[in-house]
mmCIF file of C-alpha atoms in Angstrom:
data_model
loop_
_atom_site.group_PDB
_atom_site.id
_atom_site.type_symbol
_atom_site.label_atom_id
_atom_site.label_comp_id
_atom_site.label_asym_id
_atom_site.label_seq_id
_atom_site.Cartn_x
_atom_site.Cartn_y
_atom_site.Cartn_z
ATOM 1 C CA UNK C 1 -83.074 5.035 1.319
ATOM 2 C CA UNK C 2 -85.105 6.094 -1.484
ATOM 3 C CA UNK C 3 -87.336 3.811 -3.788
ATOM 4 C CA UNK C 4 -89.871 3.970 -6.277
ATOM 5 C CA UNK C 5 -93.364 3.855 -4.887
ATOM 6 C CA UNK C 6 -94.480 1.174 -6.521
ATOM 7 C CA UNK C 7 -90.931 -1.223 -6.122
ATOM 8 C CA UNK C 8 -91.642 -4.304 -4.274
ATOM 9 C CA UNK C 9 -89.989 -4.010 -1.181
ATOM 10 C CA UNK C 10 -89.168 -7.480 -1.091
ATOM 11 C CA UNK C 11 -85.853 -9.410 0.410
ATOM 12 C CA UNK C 12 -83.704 -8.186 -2.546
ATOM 13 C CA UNK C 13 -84.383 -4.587 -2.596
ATOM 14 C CA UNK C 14 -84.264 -4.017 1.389
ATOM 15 C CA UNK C 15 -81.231 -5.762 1.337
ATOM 16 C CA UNK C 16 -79.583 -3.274 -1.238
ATOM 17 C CA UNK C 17 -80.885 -0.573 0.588
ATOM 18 C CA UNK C 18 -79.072 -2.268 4.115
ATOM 19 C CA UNK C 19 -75.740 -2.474 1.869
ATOM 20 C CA UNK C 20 -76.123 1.252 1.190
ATOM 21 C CA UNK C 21 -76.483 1.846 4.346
ATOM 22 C CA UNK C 22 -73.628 -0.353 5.739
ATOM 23 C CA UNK C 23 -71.192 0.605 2.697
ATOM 24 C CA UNK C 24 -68.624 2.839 4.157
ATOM 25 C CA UNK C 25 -68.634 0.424 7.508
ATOM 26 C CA UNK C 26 -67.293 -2.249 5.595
ATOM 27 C CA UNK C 27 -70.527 -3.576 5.503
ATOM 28 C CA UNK C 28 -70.528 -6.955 3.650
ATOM 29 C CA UNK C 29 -74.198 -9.054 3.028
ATOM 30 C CA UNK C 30 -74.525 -12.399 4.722
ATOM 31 C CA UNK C 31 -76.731 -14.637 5.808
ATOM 32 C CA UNK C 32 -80.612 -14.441 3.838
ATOM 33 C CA UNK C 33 -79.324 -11.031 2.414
ATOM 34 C CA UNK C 34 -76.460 -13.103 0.833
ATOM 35 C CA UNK C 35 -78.308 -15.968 -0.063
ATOM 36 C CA UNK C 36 -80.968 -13.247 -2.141
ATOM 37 C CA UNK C 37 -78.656 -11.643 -4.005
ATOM 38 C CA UNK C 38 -77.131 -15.240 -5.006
ATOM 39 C CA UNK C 39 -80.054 -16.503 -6.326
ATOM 40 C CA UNK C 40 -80.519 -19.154 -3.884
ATOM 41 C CA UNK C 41 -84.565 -19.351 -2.653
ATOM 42 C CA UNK C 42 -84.396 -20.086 0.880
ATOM 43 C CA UNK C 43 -85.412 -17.137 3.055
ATOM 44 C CA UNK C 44 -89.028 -17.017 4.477
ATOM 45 C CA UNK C 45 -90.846 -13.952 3.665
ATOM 46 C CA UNK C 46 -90.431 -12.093 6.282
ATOM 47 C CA UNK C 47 -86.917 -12.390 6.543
ATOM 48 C CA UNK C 48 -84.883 -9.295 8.398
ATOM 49 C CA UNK C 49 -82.020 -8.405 5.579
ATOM 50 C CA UNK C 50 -78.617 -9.066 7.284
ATOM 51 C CA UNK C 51 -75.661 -7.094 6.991
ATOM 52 C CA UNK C 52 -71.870 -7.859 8.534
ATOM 53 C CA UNK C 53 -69.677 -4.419 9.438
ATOM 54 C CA UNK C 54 -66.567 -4.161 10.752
ATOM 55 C CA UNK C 55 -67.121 -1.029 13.153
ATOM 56 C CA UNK C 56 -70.270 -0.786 16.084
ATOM 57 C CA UNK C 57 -73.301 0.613 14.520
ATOM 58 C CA UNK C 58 -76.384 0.725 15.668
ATOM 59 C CA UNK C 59 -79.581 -1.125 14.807
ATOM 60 C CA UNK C 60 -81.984 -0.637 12.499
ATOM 61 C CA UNK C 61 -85.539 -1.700 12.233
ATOM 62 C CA UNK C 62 -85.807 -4.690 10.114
ATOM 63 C CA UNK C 63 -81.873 -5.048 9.723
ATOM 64 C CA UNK C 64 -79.563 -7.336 11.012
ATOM 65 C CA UNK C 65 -76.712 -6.392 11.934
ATOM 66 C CA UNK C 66 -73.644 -9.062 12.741
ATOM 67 C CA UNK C 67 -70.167 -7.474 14.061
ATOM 68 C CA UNK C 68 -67.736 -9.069 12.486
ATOM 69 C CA UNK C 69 -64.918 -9.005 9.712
ATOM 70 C CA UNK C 70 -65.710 -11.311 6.531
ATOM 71 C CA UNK C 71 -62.159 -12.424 5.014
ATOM 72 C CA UNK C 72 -61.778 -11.272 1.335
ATOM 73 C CA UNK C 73 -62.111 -14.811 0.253
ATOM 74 C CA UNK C 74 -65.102 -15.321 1.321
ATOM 75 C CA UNK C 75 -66.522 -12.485 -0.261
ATOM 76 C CA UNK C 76 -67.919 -11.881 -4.182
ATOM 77 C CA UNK C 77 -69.682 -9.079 -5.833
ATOM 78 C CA UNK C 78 -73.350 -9.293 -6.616
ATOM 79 C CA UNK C 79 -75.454 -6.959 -8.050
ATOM 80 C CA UNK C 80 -72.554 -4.142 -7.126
ATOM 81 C CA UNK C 81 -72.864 -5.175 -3.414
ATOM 82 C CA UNK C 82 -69.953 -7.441 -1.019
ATOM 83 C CA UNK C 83 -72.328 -10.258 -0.562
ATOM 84 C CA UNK C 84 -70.639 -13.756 1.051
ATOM 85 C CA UNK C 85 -69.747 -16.773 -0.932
ATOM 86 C CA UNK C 86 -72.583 -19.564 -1.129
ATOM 87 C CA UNK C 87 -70.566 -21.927 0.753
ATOM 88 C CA UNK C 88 -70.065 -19.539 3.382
ATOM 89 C CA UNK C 89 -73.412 -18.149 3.290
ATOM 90 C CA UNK C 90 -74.053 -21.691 3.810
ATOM 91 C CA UNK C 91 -71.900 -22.220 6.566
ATOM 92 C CA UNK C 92 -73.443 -19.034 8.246
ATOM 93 C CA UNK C 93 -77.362 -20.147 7.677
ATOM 94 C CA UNK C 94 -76.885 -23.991 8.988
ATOM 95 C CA UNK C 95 -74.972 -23.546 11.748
ATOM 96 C CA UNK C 96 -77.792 -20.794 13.377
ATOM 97 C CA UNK C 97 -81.126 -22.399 11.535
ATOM 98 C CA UNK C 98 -83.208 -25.358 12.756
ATOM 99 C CA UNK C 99 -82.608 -28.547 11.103
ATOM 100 C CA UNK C 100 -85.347 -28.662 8.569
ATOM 101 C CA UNK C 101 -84.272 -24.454 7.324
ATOM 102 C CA UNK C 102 -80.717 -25.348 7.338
ATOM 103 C CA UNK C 103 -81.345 -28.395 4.756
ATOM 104 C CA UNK C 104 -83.440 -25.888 3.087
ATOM 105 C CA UNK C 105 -80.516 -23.304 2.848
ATOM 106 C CA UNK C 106 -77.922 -25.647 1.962
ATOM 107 C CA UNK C 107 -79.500 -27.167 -1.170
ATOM 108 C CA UNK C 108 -80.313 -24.030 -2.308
ATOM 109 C CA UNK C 109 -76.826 -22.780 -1.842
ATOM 110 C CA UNK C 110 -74.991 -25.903 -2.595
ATOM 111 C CA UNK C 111 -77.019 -25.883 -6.390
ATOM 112 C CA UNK C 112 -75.979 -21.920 -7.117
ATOM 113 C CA UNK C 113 -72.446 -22.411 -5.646
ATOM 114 C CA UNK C 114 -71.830 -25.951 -7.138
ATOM 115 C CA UNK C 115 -70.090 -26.989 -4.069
ATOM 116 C CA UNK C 116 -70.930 -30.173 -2.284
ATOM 117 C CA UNK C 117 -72.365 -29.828 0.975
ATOM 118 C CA UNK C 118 -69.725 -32.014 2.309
ATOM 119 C CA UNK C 119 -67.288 -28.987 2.155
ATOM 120 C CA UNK C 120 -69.020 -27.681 5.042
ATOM 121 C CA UNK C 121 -67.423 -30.501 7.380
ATOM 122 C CA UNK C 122 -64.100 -29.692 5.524
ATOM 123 C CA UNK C 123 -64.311 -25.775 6.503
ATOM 124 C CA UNK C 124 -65.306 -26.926 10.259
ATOM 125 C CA UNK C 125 -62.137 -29.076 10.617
ATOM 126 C CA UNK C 126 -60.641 -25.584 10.047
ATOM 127 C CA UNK C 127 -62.870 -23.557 12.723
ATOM 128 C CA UNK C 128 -63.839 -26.614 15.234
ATOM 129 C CA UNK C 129 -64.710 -23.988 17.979
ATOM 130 C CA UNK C 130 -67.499 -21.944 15.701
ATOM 131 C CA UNK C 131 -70.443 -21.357 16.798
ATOM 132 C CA UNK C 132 -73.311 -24.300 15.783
ATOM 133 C CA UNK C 133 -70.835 -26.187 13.929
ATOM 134 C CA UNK C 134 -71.883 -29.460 16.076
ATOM 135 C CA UNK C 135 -74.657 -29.921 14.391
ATOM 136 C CA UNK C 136 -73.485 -29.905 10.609
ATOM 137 C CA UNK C 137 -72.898 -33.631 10.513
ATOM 138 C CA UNK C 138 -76.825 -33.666 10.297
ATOM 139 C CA UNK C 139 -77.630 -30.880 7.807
ATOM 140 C CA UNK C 140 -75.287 -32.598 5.695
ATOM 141 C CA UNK C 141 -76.370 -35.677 5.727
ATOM 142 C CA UNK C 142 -79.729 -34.432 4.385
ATOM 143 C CA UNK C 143 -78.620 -32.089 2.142
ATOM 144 C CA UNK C 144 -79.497 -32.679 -1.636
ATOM 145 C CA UNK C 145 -78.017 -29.926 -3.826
ATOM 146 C CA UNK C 146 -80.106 -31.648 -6.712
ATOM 147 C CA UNK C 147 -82.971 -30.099 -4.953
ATOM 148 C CA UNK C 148 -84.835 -27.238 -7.116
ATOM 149 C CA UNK C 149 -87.281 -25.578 -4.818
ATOM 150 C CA UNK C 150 -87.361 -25.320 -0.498
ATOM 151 C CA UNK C 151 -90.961 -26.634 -1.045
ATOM 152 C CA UNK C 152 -89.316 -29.943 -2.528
ATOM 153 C CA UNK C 153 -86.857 -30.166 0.616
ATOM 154 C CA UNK C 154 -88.697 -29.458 3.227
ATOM 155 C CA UNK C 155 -91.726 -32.612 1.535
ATOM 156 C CA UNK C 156 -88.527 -34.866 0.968
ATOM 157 C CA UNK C 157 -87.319 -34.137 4.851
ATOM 158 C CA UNK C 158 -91.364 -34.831 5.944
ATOM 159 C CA UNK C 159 -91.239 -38.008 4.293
ATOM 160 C CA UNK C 160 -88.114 -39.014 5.996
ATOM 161 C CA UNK C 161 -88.970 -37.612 9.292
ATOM 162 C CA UNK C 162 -92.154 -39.907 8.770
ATOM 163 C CA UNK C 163 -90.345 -43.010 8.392
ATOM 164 C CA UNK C 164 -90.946 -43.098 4.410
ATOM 165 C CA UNK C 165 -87.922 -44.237 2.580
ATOM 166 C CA UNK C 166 -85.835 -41.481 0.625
ATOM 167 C CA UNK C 167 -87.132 -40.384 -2.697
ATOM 168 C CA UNK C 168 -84.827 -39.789 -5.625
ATOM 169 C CA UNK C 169 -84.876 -36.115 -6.273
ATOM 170 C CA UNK C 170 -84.861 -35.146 -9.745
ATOM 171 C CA UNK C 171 -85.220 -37.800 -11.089
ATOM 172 C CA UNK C 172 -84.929 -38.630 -14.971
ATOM 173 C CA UNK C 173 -87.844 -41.288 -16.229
ATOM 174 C CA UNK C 174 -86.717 -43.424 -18.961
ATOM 175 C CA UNK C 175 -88.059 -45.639 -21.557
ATOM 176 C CA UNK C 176 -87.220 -48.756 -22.991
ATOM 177 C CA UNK C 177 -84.751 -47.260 -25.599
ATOM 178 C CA UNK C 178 -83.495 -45.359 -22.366
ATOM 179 C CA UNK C 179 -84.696 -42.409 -23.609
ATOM 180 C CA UNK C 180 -85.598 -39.405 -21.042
ATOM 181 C CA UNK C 181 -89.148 -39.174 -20.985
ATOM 182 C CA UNK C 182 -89.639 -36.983 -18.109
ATOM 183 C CA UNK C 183 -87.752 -35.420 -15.119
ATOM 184 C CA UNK C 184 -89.344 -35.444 -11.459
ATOM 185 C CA UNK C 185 -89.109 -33.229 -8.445
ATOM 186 C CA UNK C 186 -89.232 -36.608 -6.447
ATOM 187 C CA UNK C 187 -89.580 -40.155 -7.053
ATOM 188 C CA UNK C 188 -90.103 -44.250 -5.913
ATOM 189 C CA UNK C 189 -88.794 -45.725 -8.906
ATOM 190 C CA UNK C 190 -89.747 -49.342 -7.760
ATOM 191 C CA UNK C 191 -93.457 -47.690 -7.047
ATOM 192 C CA UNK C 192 -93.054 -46.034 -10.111
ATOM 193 C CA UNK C 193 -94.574 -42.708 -8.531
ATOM 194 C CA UNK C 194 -93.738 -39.433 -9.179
ATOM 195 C CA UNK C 195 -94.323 -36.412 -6.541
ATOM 196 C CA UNK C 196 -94.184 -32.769 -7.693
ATOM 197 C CA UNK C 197 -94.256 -29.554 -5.929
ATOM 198 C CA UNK C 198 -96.728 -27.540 -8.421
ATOM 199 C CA UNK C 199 -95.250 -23.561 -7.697
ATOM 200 C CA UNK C 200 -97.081 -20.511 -9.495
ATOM 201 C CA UNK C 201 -94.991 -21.153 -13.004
ATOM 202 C CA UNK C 202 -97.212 -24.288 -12.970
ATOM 203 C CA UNK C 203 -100.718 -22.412 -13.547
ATOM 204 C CA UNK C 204 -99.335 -20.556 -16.759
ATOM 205 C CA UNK C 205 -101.954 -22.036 -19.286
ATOM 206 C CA UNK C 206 -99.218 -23.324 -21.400
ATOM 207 C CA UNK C 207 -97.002 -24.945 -18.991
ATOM 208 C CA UNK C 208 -100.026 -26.554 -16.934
ATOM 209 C CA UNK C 209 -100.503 -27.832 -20.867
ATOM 210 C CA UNK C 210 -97.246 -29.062 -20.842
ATOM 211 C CA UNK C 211 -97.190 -30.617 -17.476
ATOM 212 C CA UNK C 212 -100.498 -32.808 -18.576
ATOM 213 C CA UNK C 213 -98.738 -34.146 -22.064
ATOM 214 C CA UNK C 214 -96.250 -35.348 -19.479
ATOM 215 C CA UNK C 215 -98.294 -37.058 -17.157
ATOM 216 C CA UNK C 216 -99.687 -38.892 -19.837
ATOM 217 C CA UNK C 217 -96.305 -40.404 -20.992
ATOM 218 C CA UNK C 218 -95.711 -40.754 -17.853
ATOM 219 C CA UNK C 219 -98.973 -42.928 -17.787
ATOM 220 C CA UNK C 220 -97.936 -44.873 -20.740
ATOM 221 C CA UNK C 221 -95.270 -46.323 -18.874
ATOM 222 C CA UNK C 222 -97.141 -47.316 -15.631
ATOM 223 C CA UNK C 223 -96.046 -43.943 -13.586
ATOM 224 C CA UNK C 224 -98.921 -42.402 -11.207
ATOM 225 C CA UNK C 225 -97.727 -38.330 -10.378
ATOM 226 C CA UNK C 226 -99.289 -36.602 -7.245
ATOM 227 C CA UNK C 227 -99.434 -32.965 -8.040
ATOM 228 C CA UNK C 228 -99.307 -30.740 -4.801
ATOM 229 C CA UNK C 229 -99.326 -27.328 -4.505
ATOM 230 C CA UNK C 230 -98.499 -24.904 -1.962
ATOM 231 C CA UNK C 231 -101.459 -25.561 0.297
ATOM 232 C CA UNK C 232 -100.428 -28.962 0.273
ATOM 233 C CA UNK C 233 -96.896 -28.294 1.841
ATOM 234 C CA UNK C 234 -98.273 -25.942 4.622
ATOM 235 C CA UNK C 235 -97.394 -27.338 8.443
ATOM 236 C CA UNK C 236 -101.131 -27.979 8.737
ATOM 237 C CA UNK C 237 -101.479 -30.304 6.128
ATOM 238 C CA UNK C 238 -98.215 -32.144 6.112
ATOM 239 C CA UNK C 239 -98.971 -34.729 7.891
ATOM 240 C CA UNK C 240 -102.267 -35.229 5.831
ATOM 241 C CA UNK C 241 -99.698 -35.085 2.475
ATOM 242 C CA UNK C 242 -97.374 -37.326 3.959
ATOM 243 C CA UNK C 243 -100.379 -39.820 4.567
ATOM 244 C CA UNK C 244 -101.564 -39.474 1.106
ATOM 245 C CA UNK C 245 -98.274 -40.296 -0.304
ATOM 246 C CA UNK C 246 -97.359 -43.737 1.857
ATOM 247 C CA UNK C 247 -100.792 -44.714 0.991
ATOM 248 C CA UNK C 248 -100.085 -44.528 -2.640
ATOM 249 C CA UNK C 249 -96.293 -46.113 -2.514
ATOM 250 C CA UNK C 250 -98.194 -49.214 -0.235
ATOM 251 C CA UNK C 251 -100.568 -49.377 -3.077
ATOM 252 C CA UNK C 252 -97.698 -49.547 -5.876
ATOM 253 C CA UNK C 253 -94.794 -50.550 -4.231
ATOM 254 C CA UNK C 254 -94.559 -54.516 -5.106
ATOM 255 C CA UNK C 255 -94.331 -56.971 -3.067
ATOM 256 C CA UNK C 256 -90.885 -57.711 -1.355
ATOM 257 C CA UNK C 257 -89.782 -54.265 -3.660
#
């Protein structure tokens, strides 16, 4: 496949290329390649792209390649490629992903597709014997399709993990008059604090602007925000993030609340 020399050769564009490739073999996207060309922000960075065909071919360096036949139904168009639906792209990620990834893959997918993760349990009592599907009940459970960004899942399942109660995910801050004041990534309402996951948007001079006119109305009605940022979320520092965090919700979390 040919490419301008200066394209990023990120998930999306390798995974067009892998359709090309896989076009006449009834090749049909799935898996992180699906999830890509969805619009659902999921796949680590070095993520193969992954392409279903219906005939044997042989592998390719930085392709995956599943064997299989993809019914029509679960198949759209997307960006003039057969890519899988989100809820079966779902159903393909959490059923082969650890816990914590398939959570991650399942918000995303369950926010583009607007389909509640639920479904997945409805399409297993339909395929009992598929591979994985065991484990669903779990990835379910944890799944949050209000969830805007895998950095804000994967924080919300540390928390958890750590014994923390759940926080509300997006959650709308109100005033007296029940006016929105602000919307957070995550929340302790009865702690009234505030987490956000600070990505790269969040340094644009006027949207770090923004963000601090916030905070301060936030302030005003006795809310406390912990900015973290993507250094924060790393598996080194997790546990160090998650420790910062109960320490603040002992410190504000009243008594008996």
């Amino acid at each position: 496949m040919y490419a301008p020399a200066d394209l990023e050769l990120d998930l999306v564009a390798r995974s067009l290329a892998a359709f090309e490739f896989a076009r006449d073999k009834g090749g049909v996207l799935v898996g992180y390649s699906a999830a890509a060309l969805l619009g659902a922000d999921c796949a680590p960075l070095d993520a193969p792209a992954e392409v279903a065909v219906a005939v044997r071919t042989n592998a390719r360096p930085g392709l995956r390649i599943v064997r299989a036949r993809i019914e029509a139904g679960d198949v759209v168009a997307r960006w003039a490629c057969r890519v899988t639906t989100p809820l079966r792209t779902a159903w393909d990620l959490a059923r082969r992903l650890d816990l914590v990834e398939a959570v991650v893959a399942v918000d995303a997918l369950a926010r583009k597709g607007r389909f509640a993760p639920s479904e997945l349990l409805a399409r297993r009592a339909k395929a009992p014997a598929a591979r994985g599907c065991r484990r669903l009940d779990g990835v379910v459970e944890l799944a949050n399709p209000r969830a805007e960004s895998p950095m804000e899942t994967r924080l919300r399942l540390a928390l958890r993990r750590a014994g923390l109660p759940m926080p509300r995910v997006q959650y709308q801050v109100c005033d007296e008059h029940d006016y929105v004041v602000a919307r957070v990534d995550l929340a302790y309402p009865a702690a009234k604090l505030a987490v956000e996951y600070d990505g790269a948007v969040h340094y644009d001079p006027i949207v770090h602007e923004r963000d601090r006119r916030r905070d301060n109305d936030l302030a005003d009605l006795g809310w406390h925000v912990m900015h973290l940022c993507a250094q924060d979320a790393l598996p080194s520092q997790m546990q160090h993030t998650v420790a910062r965090i109960r320490a603040q919700l002992g410190m504000r979390t009243p008594r008996g609340g």
